[in-house]
């Protein structure tokens, strides 16, 4: 038992309600907040937690798991016979090699760092592969260990202040690429090491674009850590925006784009809080920045562009749990013009969430199949997609159960 005498839901035998209460408390969420996100009352949450009400149906359990960001469904249900990772995957085969490169601390240098131009070209190829390959984690997982070691080496061997700042900017970008690989993997400590090192390297670089990217990813990490971290997500986003906005009159497209991406992140966090007006206000501001970019512009890290704003609108509506609005925005968005395969798959998953909220589970499943076609590794590690598929494997419709079960098999999930 932990030192604060709080029972550990991962170790002690407890009923569902007790586990839900402990996990809710650890995420800093009140009963009224959790109930509101579930479309229930705070008294309903209390009834489940105290055992006055029976354990809810599977679709409600999956929604609770989604909101509390549990590592494995058994952590919430207490059923140790079925282990199902939700928001973290089983761990990519290349995770150990990436972790070893991040954790290494070589003080000596037995070789010369590659030229800056060579490292920049390798980074550009890695980003291109990340956006174009259906198995993007496999591709960048193979590239990252060498990139991490060489970028660190370049910083250590830089002999001039300007050279060192440029090397720090590249190192920050390598850590940004690393975060895309590590996200939704079963190593939260590694994720935070990469986030923090990326922020430090970006600050040392004094490069506005590098700072914006590192802050954009840090805000996402904070937001995805749960409601207790939403203020931290806002602090990173808004402080960086205050730094970037005075630079915009003379800035190039990349700085304008990362400012737009960060502006949307502030709206995303507001939507996660349920603050509809604030979320859409930030979305409008981000769209205005996107409209200032060339029509064919595509930010190589964030995918920010004119085309992405439709997808962002779907995300805001889904996070606000507005099913009808989600479907309306999905109809207005054009996923085909999103150049990044993983980002296109993520958009399809957000659309599927909207269709599920709107009571259209057959369309949701069809949309998830499209996500799998675009980027199988994206949907494999996405907890929202897994929740929908698992819920529909117990649907009353035999045809829907068959479709959901077939998709579950493709995702490596236990099918009903």
mmCIF file of C-alpha atoms in Angstrom:
data_model
loop_
_atom_site.group_PDB
_atom_site.id
_atom_site.type_symbol
_atom_site.label_atom_id
_atom_site.label_comp_id
_atom_site.label_asym_id
_atom_site.label_seq_id
_atom_site.Cartn_x
_atom_site.Cartn_y
_atom_site.Cartn_z
ATOM 1 C CA UNK A 1 0.000 0.000 0.000
ATOM 2 C CA UNK A 2 1.378 3.481 -0.833
ATOM 3 C CA UNK A 3 2.796 5.644 1.932
ATOM 4 C CA UNK A 4 -0.283 7.887 1.943
ATOM 5 C CA UNK A 5 -2.389 4.831 2.855
ATOM 6 C CA UNK A 6 -4.449 5.188 -0.332
ATOM 7 C CA UNK A 7 -5.310 1.726 -1.659
ATOM 8 C CA UNK A 8 -3.630 0.790 -4.899
ATOM 9 C CA UNK A 9 -6.269 -0.200 -7.486
ATOM 10 C CA UNK A 10 -3.610 -2.025 -9.453
ATOM 11 C CA UNK A 11 -2.635 -4.355 -6.601
ATOM 12 C CA UNK A 12 -5.492 -4.754 -4.144
ATOM 13 C CA UNK A 13 -8.657 -6.767 -4.915
ATOM 14 C CA UNK A 14 -11.462 -4.224 -5.202
ATOM 15 C CA UNK A 15 -14.804 -3.881 -6.856
ATOM 16 C CA UNK A 16 -15.314 -1.671 -9.896
ATOM 17 C CA UNK A 17 -16.727 1.299 -7.984
ATOM 18 C CA UNK A 18 -13.799 1.476 -5.569
ATOM 19 C CA UNK A 19 -11.310 1.356 -8.403
ATOM 20 C CA UNK A 20 -13.190 4.059 -10.280
ATOM 21 C CA UNK A 21 -13.165 6.318 -7.216
ATOM 22 C CA UNK A 22 -9.421 5.942 -6.645
ATOM 23 C CA UNK A 23 -8.518 6.504 -10.289
ATOM 24 C CA UNK A 24 -10.904 9.482 -10.523
ATOM 25 C CA UNK A 25 -9.327 11.067 -7.442
ATOM 26 C CA UNK A 26 -5.810 10.534 -8.766
ATOM 27 C CA UNK A 27 -6.778 12.404 -11.928
ATOM 28 C CA UNK A 28 -8.103 15.344 -9.912
ATOM 29 C CA UNK A 29 -11.663 14.901 -11.169
ATOM 30 C CA UNK A 30 -14.734 15.499 -9.040
ATOM 31 C CA UNK A 31 -17.802 13.280 -9.156
ATOM 32 C CA UNK A 32 -19.765 16.035 -10.840
ATOM 33 C CA UNK A 33 -17.055 16.462 -13.492
ATOM 34 C CA UNK A 34 -16.887 12.762 -14.288
ATOM 35 C CA UNK A 35 -20.669 12.475 -14.255
ATOM 36 C CA UNK A 36 -21.016 15.424 -16.620
ATOM 37 C CA UNK A 37 -18.567 13.913 -19.108
ATOM 38 C CA UNK A 38 -20.534 10.659 -18.954
ATOM 39 C CA UNK A 39 -23.874 12.375 -19.362
ATOM 40 C CA UNK A 40 -24.781 11.372 -15.797
ATOM 41 C CA UNK A 41 -25.027 13.132 -12.449
ATOM 42 C CA UNK A 42 -22.496 13.326 -9.657
ATOM 43 C CA UNK A 43 -24.878 11.322 -7.489
ATOM 44 C CA UNK A 44 -24.856 8.538 -10.102
ATOM 45 C CA UNK A 45 -21.046 8.419 -9.891
ATOM 46 C CA UNK A 46 -21.285 8.281 -6.102
ATOM 47 C CA UNK A 47 -23.813 5.457 -6.328
ATOM 48 C CA UNK A 48 -21.493 3.376 -8.510
ATOM 49 C CA UNK A 49 -18.456 4.122 -6.352
ATOM 50 C CA UNK A 50 -20.199 3.201 -3.105
ATOM 51 C CA UNK A 51 -21.810 0.079 -4.542
ATOM 52 C CA UNK A 52 -25.359 1.401 -4.269
ATOM 53 C CA UNK A 53 -25.672 1.072 -8.056
ATOM 54 C CA UNK A 54 -24.489 -1.931 -10.005
ATOM 55 C CA UNK A 55 -21.512 -1.945 -12.354
ATOM 56 C CA UNK A 56 -22.492 -0.133 -15.584
ATOM 57 C CA UNK A 57 -22.618 -1.636 -19.058
ATOM 58 C CA UNK A 58 -19.496 -2.190 -21.154
ATOM 59 C CA UNK A 59 -19.897 0.958 -23.234
ATOM 60 C CA UNK A 60 -20.025 3.059 -20.054
ATOM 61 C CA UNK A 61 -17.012 1.239 -18.600
ATOM 62 C CA UNK A 62 -15.061 1.951 -21.771
ATOM 63 C CA UNK A 63 -16.038 5.629 -21.610
ATOM 64 C CA UNK A 64 -14.888 5.785 -17.961
ATOM 65 C CA UNK A 65 -11.615 4.147 -18.995
ATOM 66 C CA UNK A 66 -11.239 6.753 -21.733
ATOM 67 C CA UNK A 67 -11.836 9.664 -19.367
ATOM 68 C CA UNK A 68 -9.570 8.308 -16.614
ATOM 69 C CA UNK A 69 -6.872 7.268 -19.088
ATOM 70 C CA UNK A 70 -6.407 3.817 -17.556
ATOM 71 C CA UNK A 71 -3.453 1.758 -18.728
ATOM 72 C CA UNK A 72 -5.365 -1.509 -19.034
ATOM 73 C CA UNK A 73 -9.071 -2.299 -18.813
ATOM 74 C CA UNK A 74 -8.370 -4.753 -15.985
ATOM 75 C CA UNK A 75 -7.026 -1.859 -13.901
ATOM 76 C CA UNK A 76 -10.565 -0.484 -13.821
ATOM 77 C CA UNK A 77 -12.637 -3.660 -13.769
ATOM 78 C CA UNK A 78 -10.426 -5.797 -11.527
ATOM 79 C CA UNK A 79 -10.846 -8.739 -13.898
ATOM 80 C CA UNK A 80 -7.327 -10.112 -14.202
ATOM 81 C CA UNK A 81 -8.314 -12.773 -16.727
ATOM 82 C CA UNK A 82 -8.514 -10.264 -19.588
ATOM 83 C CA UNK A 83 -5.721 -7.739 -19.999
ATOM 84 C CA UNK A 84 -6.489 -5.158 -22.656
ATOM 85 C CA UNK A 85 -4.213 -2.136 -23.131
ATOM 86 C CA UNK A 86 -6.304 0.900 -24.026
ATOM 87 C CA UNK A 87 -4.384 4.161 -24.186
ATOM 88 C CA UNK A 88 -0.957 2.575 -24.375
ATOM 89 C CA UNK A 89 -0.084 -0.125 -26.795
ATOM 90 C CA UNK A 90 1.759 -3.315 -25.906
ATOM 91 C CA UNK A 91 5.005 -1.554 -26.737
ATOM 92 C CA UNK A 92 6.565 -1.228 -30.173
ATOM 93 C CA UNK A 93 9.423 -3.662 -30.895
ATOM 94 C CA UNK A 94 11.774 -0.711 -31.480
ATOM 95 C CA UNK A 95 10.899 1.042 -28.202
ATOM 96 C CA UNK A 96 13.827 -0.508 -26.286
ATOM 97 C CA UNK A 97 16.392 0.773 -28.787
ATOM 98 C CA UNK A 98 14.901 4.274 -28.773
ATOM 99 C CA UNK A 99 14.834 4.263 -24.967
ATOM 100 C CA UNK A 100 18.491 3.172 -24.803
ATOM 101 C CA UNK A 101 19.498 6.072 -27.068
ATOM 102 C CA UNK A 102 17.525 8.585 -24.992
ATOM 103 C CA UNK A 103 18.882 7.245 -21.692
ATOM 104 C CA UNK A 104 22.531 7.076 -22.794
ATOM 105 C CA UNK A 105 24.864 9.691 -21.347
ATOM 106 C CA UNK A 106 28.166 9.387 -23.222
ATOM 107 C CA UNK A 107 30.587 12.093 -22.096
ATOM 108 C CA UNK A 108 33.438 11.026 -24.343
ATOM 109 C CA UNK A 109 33.416 11.305 -28.117
ATOM 110 C CA UNK A 110 35.131 8.518 -30.013
ATOM 111 C CA UNK A 111 34.110 9.913 -33.392
ATOM 112 C CA UNK A 112 33.334 13.186 -35.086
ATOM 113 C CA UNK A 113 29.747 14.390 -35.297
ATOM 114 C CA UNK A 114 28.236 14.333 -38.804
ATOM 115 C CA UNK A 115 28.058 17.651 -40.678
ATOM 116 C CA UNK A 116 25.065 19.833 -39.829
ATOM 117 C CA UNK A 117 23.756 19.579 -43.396
ATOM 118 C CA UNK A 118 23.887 15.788 -43.254
ATOM 119 C CA UNK A 119 21.948 15.670 -39.984
ATOM 120 C CA UNK A 120 19.361 18.154 -41.304
ATOM 121 C CA UNK A 121 18.849 16.034 -44.427
ATOM 122 C CA UNK A 122 18.363 12.880 -42.334
ATOM 123 C CA UNK A 123 15.807 14.697 -40.187
ATOM 124 C CA UNK A 124 13.915 15.883 -43.255
ATOM 125 C CA UNK A 125 13.795 12.315 -44.608
ATOM 126 C CA UNK A 126 12.577 11.067 -41.224
ATOM 127 C CA UNK A 127 9.727 13.589 -41.138
ATOM 128 C CA UNK A 128 8.792 12.725 -44.709
ATOM 129 C CA UNK A 129 8.709 9.032 -43.826
ATOM 130 C CA UNK A 130 6.690 9.759 -40.707
ATOM 131 C CA UNK A 131 3.972 11.380 -42.796
ATOM 132 C CA UNK A 132 4.010 9.013 -45.779
ATOM 133 C CA UNK A 133 4.566 5.510 -44.363
ATOM 134 C CA UNK A 134 1.578 3.452 -43.159
ATOM 135 C CA UNK A 135 3.902 1.816 -40.611
ATOM 136 C CA UNK A 136 5.375 5.149 -39.559
ATOM 137 C CA UNK A 137 6.414 4.023 -36.063
ATOM 138 C CA UNK A 138 8.445 1.177 -37.526
ATOM 139 C CA UNK A 139 10.189 3.541 -39.938
ATOM 140 C CA UNK A 140 11.048 6.330 -37.521
ATOM 141 C CA UNK A 141 11.793 3.840 -34.737
ATOM 142 C CA UNK A 142 14.573 2.456 -36.936
ATOM 143 C CA UNK A 143 15.963 5.954 -37.617
ATOM 144 C CA UNK A 144 15.706 7.502 -34.155
ATOM 145 C CA UNK A 145 18.558 5.835 -32.214
ATOM 146 C CA UNK A 146 21.171 7.060 -34.706
ATOM 147 C CA UNK A 147 19.563 10.501 -34.979
ATOM 148 C CA UNK A 148 19.474 10.925 -31.204
ATOM 149 C CA UNK A 149 23.125 9.927 -30.761
ATOM 150 C CA UNK A 150 24.367 12.106 -33.632
ATOM 151 C CA UNK A 151 22.314 15.149 -32.616
ATOM 152 C CA UNK A 152 23.606 14.913 -29.042
ATOM 153 C CA UNK A 153 27.157 14.557 -30.368
ATOM 154 C CA UNK A 154 26.756 17.629 -32.573
ATOM 155 C CA UNK A 155 25.768 19.742 -29.562
ATOM 156 C CA UNK A 156 28.731 18.531 -27.492
ATOM 157 C CA UNK A 157 31.247 19.208 -30.278
ATOM 158 C CA UNK A 158 29.934 22.654 -31.307
ATOM 159 C CA UNK A 159 32.749 25.153 -30.719
ATOM 160 C CA UNK A 160 31.005 28.419 -31.570
ATOM 161 C CA UNK A 161 27.932 29.933 -29.899
ATOM 162 C CA UNK A 162 25.997 30.187 -33.155
ATOM 163 C CA UNK A 163 26.921 26.634 -34.153
ATOM 164 C CA UNK A 164 25.857 25.360 -30.762
ATOM 165 C CA UNK A 165 22.484 27.131 -30.955
ATOM 166 C CA UNK A 166 21.839 25.630 -34.383
ATOM 167 C CA UNK A 167 22.798 22.176 -33.075
ATOM 168 C CA UNK A 168 20.415 22.605 -30.128
ATOM 169 C CA UNK A 169 17.591 23.431 -32.553
ATOM 170 C CA UNK A 170 18.237 20.192 -34.450
ATOM 171 C CA UNK A 171 18.442 18.226 -31.202
ATOM 172 C CA UNK A 172 15.097 19.709 -30.108
ATOM 173 C CA UNK A 173 13.617 18.604 -33.431
ATOM 174 C CA UNK A 174 14.971 15.078 -32.940
ATOM 175 C CA UNK A 175 13.314 14.956 -29.511
ATOM 176 C CA UNK A 176 10.082 16.142 -31.144
ATOM 177 C CA UNK A 177 10.257 13.285 -33.624
ATOM 178 C CA UNK A 178 10.953 10.953 -30.690
ATOM 179 C CA UNK A 179 7.803 12.099 -28.908
ATOM 180 C CA UNK A 180 5.672 11.080 -31.878
ATOM 181 C CA UNK A 181 7.131 7.585 -31.599
ATOM 182 C CA UNK A 182 6.906 7.310 -27.794
ATOM 183 C CA UNK A 183 3.355 8.686 -27.441
ATOM 184 C CA UNK A 184 0.879 5.960 -26.411
ATOM 185 C CA UNK A 185 3.722 3.573 -25.616
ATOM 186 C CA UNK A 186 3.879 1.989 -22.138
ATOM 187 C CA UNK A 187 6.627 4.227 -20.742
ATOM 188 C CA UNK A 188 5.312 7.520 -19.362
ATOM 189 C CA UNK A 189 8.645 8.358 -17.713
ATOM 190 C CA UNK A 190 10.440 8.120 -21.059
ATOM 191 C CA UNK A 191 7.841 10.367 -22.669
ATOM 192 C CA UNK A 192 8.357 13.069 -20.063
ATOM 193 C CA UNK A 193 12.153 12.853 -20.337
ATOM 194 C CA UNK A 194 11.852 13.476 -24.061
ATOM 195 C CA UNK A 195 9.364 16.330 -23.558
ATOM 196 C CA UNK A 196 11.580 18.092 -21.013
ATOM 197 C CA UNK A 197 14.787 17.601 -22.989
ATOM 198 C CA UNK A 198 13.072 18.948 -26.079
ATOM 199 C CA UNK A 199 11.995 22.074 -24.204
ATOM 200 C CA UNK A 200 15.488 22.637 -22.785
ATOM 201 C CA UNK A 201 17.195 22.148 -26.165
ATOM 202 C CA UNK A 202 14.696 24.502 -27.822
ATOM 203 C CA UNK A 203 15.291 27.182 -25.191
ATOM 204 C CA UNK A 204 19.056 26.850 -25.627
ATOM 205 C CA UNK A 205 18.647 27.223 -29.389
ATOM 206 C CA UNK A 206 16.813 30.563 -29.091
ATOM 207 C CA UNK A 207 15.035 29.521 -32.296
ATOM 208 C CA UNK A 208 11.346 30.601 -32.333
ATOM 209 C CA UNK A 209 10.300 27.715 -34.564
ATOM 210 C CA UNK A 210 12.052 25.100 -32.395
ATOM 211 C CA UNK A 211 10.538 26.668 -29.270
ATOM 212 C CA UNK A 212 7.066 26.566 -30.778
ATOM 213 C CA UNK A 213 7.328 22.890 -31.729
ATOM 214 C CA UNK A 214 8.635 21.855 -28.307
ATOM 215 C CA UNK A 215 5.872 23.815 -26.569
ATOM 216 C CA UNK A 216 3.210 22.346 -28.898
ATOM 217 C CA UNK A 217 4.237 18.815 -27.976
ATOM 218 C CA UNK A 218 4.624 19.614 -24.281
ATOM 219 C CA UNK A 219 1.089 21.033 -24.189
ATOM 220 C CA UNK A 220 -0.224 17.815 -25.721
ATOM 221 C CA UNK A 221 1.605 15.691 -23.163
ATOM 222 C CA UNK A 222 0.162 17.728 -20.294
ATOM 223 C CA UNK A 223 -3.370 17.669 -21.679
ATOM 224 C CA UNK A 224 -3.313 13.930 -22.270
ATOM 225 C CA UNK A 225 -2.080 13.362 -18.701
ATOM 226 C CA UNK A 226 -5.562 14.264 -17.384
ATOM 227 C CA UNK A 227 -7.585 17.198 -15.985
ATOM 228 C CA UNK A 228 -5.019 17.876 -13.261
ATOM 229 C CA UNK A 229 -2.570 18.864 -15.987
ATOM 230 C CA UNK A 230 -4.820 21.100 -18.084
ATOM 231 C CA UNK A 231 -3.559 24.256 -16.373
ATOM 232 C CA UNK A 232 0.017 23.215 -17.196
ATOM 233 C CA UNK A 233 -0.985 22.653 -20.831
ATOM 234 C CA UNK A 234 -2.451 26.155 -20.960
ATOM 235 C CA UNK A 235 0.599 27.668 -19.272
ATOM 236 C CA UNK A 236 2.937 26.216 -21.908
ATOM 237 C CA UNK A 237 0.692 27.126 -24.851
ATOM 238 C CA UNK A 238 -0.206 30.653 -23.784
ATOM 239 C CA UNK A 239 3.265 31.665 -22.589
ATOM 240 C CA UNK A 240 4.776 30.504 -25.884
ATOM 241 C CA UNK A 241 2.084 32.328 -27.839
ATOM 242 C CA UNK A 242 2.931 35.537 -25.961
ATOM 243 C CA UNK A 243 6.528 35.055 -27.071
ATOM 244 C CA UNK A 244 5.709 34.225 -30.700
ATOM 245 C CA UNK A 245 2.927 36.680 -31.549
ATOM 246 C CA UNK A 246 5.109 39.854 -31.595
ATOM 247 C CA UNK A 247 7.364 38.082 -34.118
ATOM 248 C CA UNK A 248 4.584 37.332 -36.610
ATOM 249 C CA UNK A 249 4.713 40.523 -38.726
ATOM 250 C CA UNK A 250 8.209 39.577 -39.945
ATOM 251 C CA UNK A 251 7.954 35.802 -39.531
ATOM 252 C CA UNK A 252 8.142 33.187 -42.238
ATOM 253 C CA UNK A 253 5.505 30.555 -42.929
ATOM 254 C CA UNK A 254 6.928 28.000 -40.473
ATOM 255 C CA UNK A 255 6.739 30.350 -37.473
ATOM 256 C CA UNK A 256 3.240 31.478 -38.482
ATOM 257 C CA UNK A 257 2.196 27.829 -38.784
ATOM 258 C CA UNK A 258 3.544 26.748 -35.406
ATOM 259 C CA UNK A 259 1.822 29.772 -33.845
ATOM 260 C CA UNK A 260 -1.433 28.660 -35.460
ATOM 261 C CA UNK A 261 -0.898 25.095 -34.261
ATOM 262 C CA UNK A 262 -0.302 26.298 -30.699
ATOM 263 C CA UNK A 263 -3.387 28.506 -30.858
ATOM 264 C CA UNK A 264 -5.466 25.496 -31.784
ATOM 265 C CA UNK A 265 -3.877 23.503 -28.931
ATOM 266 C CA UNK A 266 -5.210 26.096 -26.489
ATOM 267 C CA UNK A 267 -8.657 25.536 -28.022
ATOM 268 C CA UNK A 268 -8.258 21.769 -27.804
ATOM 269 C CA UNK A 269 -7.548 21.999 -24.067
ATOM 270 C CA UNK A 270 -10.553 24.298 -23.615
ATOM 271 C CA UNK A 271 -12.743 21.757 -25.416
ATOM 272 C CA UNK A 272 -11.435 18.984 -23.186
ATOM 273 C CA UNK A 273 -12.549 21.148 -20.243
ATOM 274 C CA UNK A 274 -15.991 21.596 -21.807
ATOM 275 C CA UNK A 275 -15.482 25.333 -22.463
ATOM 276 C CA UNK A 276 -17.281 25.606 -25.784
ATOM 277 C CA UNK A 277 -17.009 29.353 -26.413
ATOM 278 C CA UNK A 278 -13.293 29.478 -25.611
ATOM 279 C CA UNK A 279 -12.557 26.393 -27.702
ATOM 280 C CA UNK A 280 -14.247 27.759 -30.819
ATOM 281 C CA UNK A 281 -12.708 31.227 -30.315
ATOM 282 C CA UNK A 282 -9.217 29.730 -30.420
ATOM 283 C CA UNK A 283 -10.218 27.621 -33.429
ATOM 284 C CA UNK A 284 -11.325 30.783 -35.250
ATOM 285 C CA UNK A 285 -8.006 32.479 -34.448
ATOM 286 C CA UNK A 286 -6.063 29.459 -35.688
ATOM 287 C CA UNK A 287 -8.105 29.356 -38.893
ATOM 288 C CA UNK A 288 -7.283 33.019 -39.539
ATOM 289 C CA UNK A 289 -3.578 32.165 -39.265
ATOM 290 C CA UNK A 290 -4.004 29.169 -41.566
ATOM 291 C CA UNK A 291 -5.677 31.411 -44.149
ATOM 292 C CA UNK A 292 -2.509 33.555 -44.229
ATOM 293 C CA UNK A 293 -0.436 30.539 -45.336
ATOM 294 C CA UNK A 294 0.011 29.518 -48.982
ATOM 295 C CA UNK A 295 -2.772 27.210 -50.152
ATOM 296 C CA UNK A 296 -0.427 24.234 -50.566
ATOM 297 C CA UNK A 297 1.583 24.852 -47.369
ATOM 298 C CA UNK A 298 1.983 21.920 -44.970
ATOM 299 C CA UNK A 299 3.909 22.213 -41.696
ATOM 300 C CA UNK A 300 6.344 19.275 -41.571
ATOM 301 C CA UNK A 301 5.853 18.551 -37.854
ATOM 302 C CA UNK A 302 2.332 19.567 -36.840
ATOM 303 C CA UNK A 303 0.578 19.136 -40.242
ATOM 304 C CA UNK A 304 -0.824 22.647 -39.703
ATOM 305 C CA UNK A 305 -2.274 23.997 -42.936
ATOM 306 C CA UNK A 306 -5.484 25.324 -44.408
ATOM 307 C CA UNK A 307 -6.641 21.755 -44.987
ATOM 308 C CA UNK A 308 -6.185 20.669 -41.376
ATOM 309 C CA UNK A 309 -8.635 23.203 -39.940
ATOM 310 C CA UNK A 310 -11.625 21.076 -40.935
ATOM 311 C CA UNK A 311 -10.149 18.149 -39.041
ATOM 312 C CA UNK A 312 -9.487 20.410 -36.063
ATOM 313 C CA UNK A 313 -13.145 21.476 -36.077
ATOM 314 C CA UNK A 314 -14.195 17.825 -35.823
ATOM 315 C CA UNK A 315 -11.850 17.367 -32.848
ATOM 316 C CA UNK A 316 -13.291 20.383 -31.007
ATOM 317 C CA UNK A 317 -16.864 19.161 -31.527
ATOM 318 C CA UNK A 318 -15.996 15.622 -30.417
ATOM 319 C CA UNK A 319 -14.198 16.802 -27.284
ATOM 320 C CA UNK A 320 -17.267 18.896 -26.447
ATOM 321 C CA UNK A 321 -19.333 15.670 -26.847
ATOM 322 C CA UNK A 322 -21.526 17.346 -29.471
ATOM 323 C CA UNK A 323 -22.478 14.421 -31.694
ATOM 324 C CA UNK A 324 -24.569 16.318 -34.207
ATOM 325 C CA UNK A 325 -21.997 19.090 -34.580
ATOM 326 C CA UNK A 326 -19.222 16.497 -34.911
ATOM 327 C CA UNK A 327 -21.033 14.876 -37.839
ATOM 328 C CA UNK A 328 -21.727 18.250 -39.443
ATOM 329 C CA UNK A 329 -18.063 19.223 -39.195
ATOM 330 C CA UNK A 330 -17.001 15.804 -40.495
ATOM 331 C CA UNK A 331 -19.172 16.308 -43.561
ATOM 332 C CA UNK A 332 -17.539 19.697 -44.166
ATOM 333 C CA UNK A 333 -13.967 18.422 -43.715
ATOM 334 C CA UNK A 334 -12.063 16.719 -46.497
ATOM 335 C CA UNK A 335 -9.723 14.094 -45.101
ATOM 336 C CA UNK A 336 -8.307 13.286 -48.534
ATOM 337 C CA UNK A 337 -6.360 16.554 -48.698
ATOM 338 C CA UNK A 338 -4.557 15.865 -45.391
ATOM 339 C CA UNK A 339 -1.148 14.882 -46.714
ATOM 340 C CA UNK A 340 0.079 13.044 -43.623
ATOM 341 C CA UNK A 341 -1.107 9.424 -43.467
ATOM 342 C CA UNK A 342 -1.058 9.177 -39.637
ATOM 343 C CA UNK A 343 -2.764 12.569 -39.333
ATOM 344 C CA UNK A 344 -5.363 11.467 -41.875
ATOM 345 C CA UNK A 345 -5.941 8.284 -39.862
ATOM 346 C CA UNK A 346 -6.245 10.331 -36.667
ATOM 347 C CA UNK A 347 -8.866 12.487 -38.367
ATOM 348 C CA UNK A 348 -10.833 9.393 -39.359
ATOM 349 C CA UNK A 349 -10.733 8.226 -35.741
ATOM 350 C CA UNK A 350 -12.078 11.601 -34.593
ATOM 351 C CA UNK A 351 -14.830 11.336 -37.204
ATOM 352 C CA UNK A 352 -15.677 7.857 -35.912
ATOM 353 C CA UNK A 353 -15.958 9.239 -32.383
ATOM 354 C CA UNK A 354 -18.380 11.842 -33.697
ATOM 355 C CA UNK A 355 -20.523 9.254 -35.478
ATOM 356 C CA UNK A 356 -20.559 7.119 -32.325
ATOM 357 C CA UNK A 357 -21.671 10.114 -30.264
ATOM 358 C CA UNK A 358 -24.407 10.765 -32.832
ATOM 359 C CA UNK A 359 -25.739 7.220 -32.604
ATOM 360 C CA UNK A 360 -24.366 6.019 -35.951
ATOM 361 C CA UNK A 361 -22.191 3.037 -34.945
ATOM 362 C CA UNK A 362 -22.183 1.432 -38.409
ATOM 363 C CA UNK A 363 -20.730 4.590 -39.934
ATOM 364 C CA UNK A 364 -18.259 4.803 -37.037
ATOM 365 C CA UNK A 365 -16.971 1.293 -37.781
ATOM 366 C CA UNK A 366 -16.698 2.025 -41.499
ATOM 367 C CA UNK A 367 -14.733 5.175 -40.724
ATOM 368 C CA UNK A 368 -12.375 3.266 -38.421
ATOM 369 C CA UNK A 369 -11.750 0.822 -41.256
ATOM 370 C CA UNK A 370 -10.686 3.818 -43.358
ATOM 371 C CA UNK A 371 -8.337 4.894 -40.562
ATOM 372 C CA UNK A 372 -6.782 1.438 -40.556
ATOM 373 C CA UNK A 373 -6.288 1.622 -44.299
ATOM 374 C CA UNK A 374 -4.536 5.005 -44.018
ATOM 375 C CA UNK A 375 -2.145 4.123 -41.174
ATOM 376 C CA UNK A 376 -2.534 0.813 -39.297
ATOM 377 C CA UNK A 377 -0.042 1.789 -36.590
ATOM 378 C CA UNK A 378 -1.996 4.932 -35.746
ATOM 379 C CA UNK A 379 -5.255 3.132 -34.976
ATOM 380 C CA UNK A 380 -3.451 0.220 -33.284
ATOM 381 C CA UNK A 381 -2.232 2.529 -30.512
ATOM 382 C CA UNK A 382 -5.346 4.730 -30.239
ATOM 383 C CA UNK A 383 -7.531 4.070 -27.212
ATOM 384 C CA UNK A 384 -10.585 5.876 -28.576
ATOM 385 C CA UNK A 385 -10.668 3.609 -31.616
ATOM 386 C CA UNK A 386 -10.257 0.508 -29.477
ATOM 387 C CA UNK A 387 -13.116 1.583 -27.220
ATOM 388 C CA UNK A 388 -15.522 1.936 -30.148
ATOM 389 C CA UNK A 389 -14.517 -1.389 -31.676
ATOM 390 C CA UNK A 390 -14.805 -3.260 -28.387
ATOM 391 C CA UNK A 391 -18.166 -1.705 -27.616
ATOM 392 C CA UNK A 392 -19.554 -2.794 -30.986
ATOM 393 C CA UNK A 393 -18.306 -6.391 -30.601
ATOM 394 C CA UNK A 394 -21.196 -6.677 -28.121
ATOM 395 C CA UNK A 395 -23.767 -4.897 -30.296
ATOM 396 C CA UNK A 396 -27.260 -6.365 -30.664
ATOM 397 C CA UNK A 397 -26.956 -6.353 -34.451
ATOM 398 C CA UNK A 398 -25.245 -9.578 -35.634
ATOM 399 C CA UNK A 399 -23.915 -7.862 -38.761
ATOM 400 C CA UNK A 400 -22.371 -5.060 -36.717
ATOM 401 C CA UNK A 401 -20.865 -7.544 -34.270
ATOM 402 C CA UNK A 402 -19.229 -9.362 -37.179
ATOM 403 C CA UNK A 403 -17.796 -6.139 -38.624
ATOM 404 C CA UNK A 404 -16.523 -5.000 -35.229
ATOM 405 C CA UNK A 405 -15.011 -8.408 -34.483
ATOM 406 C CA UNK A 406 -13.225 -8.486 -37.842
ATOM 407 C CA UNK A 407 -11.767 -5.036 -37.181
ATOM 408 C CA UNK A 408 -10.825 -6.064 -33.639
ATOM 409 C CA UNK A 409 -8.792 -8.951 -35.051
ATOM 410 C CA UNK A 410 -6.970 -6.556 -37.411
ATOM 411 C CA UNK A 411 -6.122 -4.347 -34.396
ATOM 412 C CA UNK A 412 -4.919 -7.282 -32.322
ATOM 413 C CA UNK A 413 -7.811 -7.045 -29.857
ATOM 414 C CA UNK A 414 -9.793 -9.964 -28.395
ATOM 415 C CA UNK A 415 -12.959 -10.236 -30.494
ATOM 416 C CA UNK A 416 -16.278 -11.392 -29.114
#
